[in-house]
Short mmCIF file of C-alpha atoms in Angstrom, two decimals:
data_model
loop_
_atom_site.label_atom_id
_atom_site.label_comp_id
_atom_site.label_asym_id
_atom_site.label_seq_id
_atom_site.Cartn_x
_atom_site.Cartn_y
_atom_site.Cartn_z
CA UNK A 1242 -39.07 -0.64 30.01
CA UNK A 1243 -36.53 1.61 28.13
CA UNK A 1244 -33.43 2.71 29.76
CA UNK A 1245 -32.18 6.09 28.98
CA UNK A 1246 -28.08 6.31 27.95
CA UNK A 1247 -27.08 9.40 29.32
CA UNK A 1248 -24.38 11.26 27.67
CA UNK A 1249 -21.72 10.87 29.79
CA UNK A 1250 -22.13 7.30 29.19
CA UNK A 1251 -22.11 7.36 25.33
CA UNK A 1252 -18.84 9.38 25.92
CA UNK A 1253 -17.10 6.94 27.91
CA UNK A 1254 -18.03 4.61 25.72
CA UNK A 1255 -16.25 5.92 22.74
CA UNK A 1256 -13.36 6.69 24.77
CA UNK A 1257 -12.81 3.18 25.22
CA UNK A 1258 -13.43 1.83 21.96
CA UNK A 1259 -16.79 0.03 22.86
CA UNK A 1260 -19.61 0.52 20.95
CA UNK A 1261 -22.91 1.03 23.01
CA UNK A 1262 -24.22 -2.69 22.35
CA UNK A 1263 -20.99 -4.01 24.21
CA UNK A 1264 -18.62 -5.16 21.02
CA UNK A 1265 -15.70 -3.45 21.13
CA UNK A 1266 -14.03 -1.91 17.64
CA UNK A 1267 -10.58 -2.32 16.86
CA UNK A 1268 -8.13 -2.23 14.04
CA UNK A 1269 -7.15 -5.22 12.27
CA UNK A 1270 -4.90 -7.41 14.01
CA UNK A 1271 -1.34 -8.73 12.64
CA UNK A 1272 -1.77 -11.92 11.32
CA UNK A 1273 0.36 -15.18 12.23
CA UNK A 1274 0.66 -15.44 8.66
CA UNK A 1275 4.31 -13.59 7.13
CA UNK A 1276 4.81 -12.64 4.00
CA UNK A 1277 8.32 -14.20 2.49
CA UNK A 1278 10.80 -11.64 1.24
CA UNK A 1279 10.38 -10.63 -2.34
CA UNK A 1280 6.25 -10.86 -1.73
CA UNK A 1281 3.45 -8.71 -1.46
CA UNK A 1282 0.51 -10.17 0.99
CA UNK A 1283 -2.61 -8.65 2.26
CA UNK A 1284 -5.35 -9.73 4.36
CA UNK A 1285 -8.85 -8.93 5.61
CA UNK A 1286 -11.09 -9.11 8.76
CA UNK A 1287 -12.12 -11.92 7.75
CA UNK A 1288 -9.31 -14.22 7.30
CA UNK A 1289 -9.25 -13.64 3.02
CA UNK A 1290 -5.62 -13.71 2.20
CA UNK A 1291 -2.72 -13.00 -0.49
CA UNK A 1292 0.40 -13.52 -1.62
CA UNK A 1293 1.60 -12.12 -5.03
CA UNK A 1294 5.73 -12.87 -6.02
CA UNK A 1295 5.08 -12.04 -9.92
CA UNK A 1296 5.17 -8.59 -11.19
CA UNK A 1297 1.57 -9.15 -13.28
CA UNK A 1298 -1.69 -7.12 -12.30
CA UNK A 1299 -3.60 -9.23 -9.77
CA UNK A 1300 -7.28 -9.67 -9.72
CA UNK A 1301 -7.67 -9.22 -5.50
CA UNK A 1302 -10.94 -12.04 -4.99
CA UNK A 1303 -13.13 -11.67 -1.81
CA UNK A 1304 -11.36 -8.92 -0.32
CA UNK A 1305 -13.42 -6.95 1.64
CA UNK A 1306 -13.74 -4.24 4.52
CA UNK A 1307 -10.65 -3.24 6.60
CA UNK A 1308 -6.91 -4.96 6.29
CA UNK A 1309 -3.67 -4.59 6.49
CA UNK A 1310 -0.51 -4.86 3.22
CA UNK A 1311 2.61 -6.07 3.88
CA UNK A 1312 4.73 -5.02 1.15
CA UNK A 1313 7.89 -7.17 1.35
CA UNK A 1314 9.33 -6.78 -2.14
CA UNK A 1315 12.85 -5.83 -2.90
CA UNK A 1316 13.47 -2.57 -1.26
CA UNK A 1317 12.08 0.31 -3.67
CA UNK A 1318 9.73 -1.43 -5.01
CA UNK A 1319 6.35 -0.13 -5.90
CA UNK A 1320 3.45 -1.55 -5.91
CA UNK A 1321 0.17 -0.06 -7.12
CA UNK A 1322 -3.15 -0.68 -6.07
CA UNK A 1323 -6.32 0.03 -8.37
CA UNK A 1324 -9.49 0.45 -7.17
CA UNK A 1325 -11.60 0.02 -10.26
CA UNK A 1326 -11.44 -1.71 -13.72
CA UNK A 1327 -10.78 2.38 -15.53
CA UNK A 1328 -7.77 2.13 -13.48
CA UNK A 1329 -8.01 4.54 -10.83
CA UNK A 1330 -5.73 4.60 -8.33
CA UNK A 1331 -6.54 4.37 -5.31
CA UNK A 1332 -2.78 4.01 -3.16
CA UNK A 1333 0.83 3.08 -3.82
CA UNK A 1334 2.79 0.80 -1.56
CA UNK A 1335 6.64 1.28 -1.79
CA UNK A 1336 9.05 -1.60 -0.26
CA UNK A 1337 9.77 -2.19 2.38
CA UNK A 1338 6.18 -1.13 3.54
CA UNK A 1339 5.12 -3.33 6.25
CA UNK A 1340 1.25 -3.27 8.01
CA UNK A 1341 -0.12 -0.67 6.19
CA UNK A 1342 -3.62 0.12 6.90
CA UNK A 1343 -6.03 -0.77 3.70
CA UNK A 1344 -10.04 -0.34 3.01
CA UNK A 1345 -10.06 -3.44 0.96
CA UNK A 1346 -13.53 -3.03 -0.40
CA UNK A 1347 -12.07 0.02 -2.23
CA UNK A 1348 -9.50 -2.32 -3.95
CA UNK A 1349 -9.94 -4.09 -7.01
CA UNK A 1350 -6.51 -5.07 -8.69
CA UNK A 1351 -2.70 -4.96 -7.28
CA UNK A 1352 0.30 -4.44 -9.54
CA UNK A 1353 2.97 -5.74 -7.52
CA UNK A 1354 7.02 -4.49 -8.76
#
């Protein structure tokens, strides 16, 4: 027997953040990890991490779906992030820039400094 969602109840449901099947959808958390001073670190959903000190483009390996940066480098430093091997950009991260909200599948290189 199928039971009918009304409306009201799909509504409430997105109110509160909880998908109809019962999982609720939030942002990525902050991570117990920290990112030193003079670093650039990222992470994803699912636990993939990084942490860049050298100012060299960085190949950025199993990254995937929503993260967060953490752009710790000397104050006023930029960092660019590319999201495909032409070079396209697809954000800039200036220091300090801390928990900043990333689609990491977009992402395929970081030039940290």
């Amino acid at each position: 027997m199928l039971r009918r969602i009304t409306t009201a109840t799909a509504a409430v449901a997105l109110l509160v953040g909880v998908g109809l099947t019962g999982t609720a959808s939030a942002a990525p958390a902050k991570p117990a990890i920290s990112c030193g001073y003079g670093h650039i670190c990222g992470w994803d959903a699912y636990g993939h991490t990084f942490d860049f000190y050298r100012c060299d483009i960085q190949r950025l390996k199993y990254m995937v779906g929503q993260g967060t940066l953490d752009n710790n480098q000397t104050p006023g430093t930029e960092a660019v992030l590319y999201s495909d091997s032409q070079g396209s950009v697809y954000t800039y991260s200036i220091a300090p820039d801390h928990y900043m909200t990333v689609n990491w599948t977009d992402v395929w290189w970081i030039a940290p400094c």
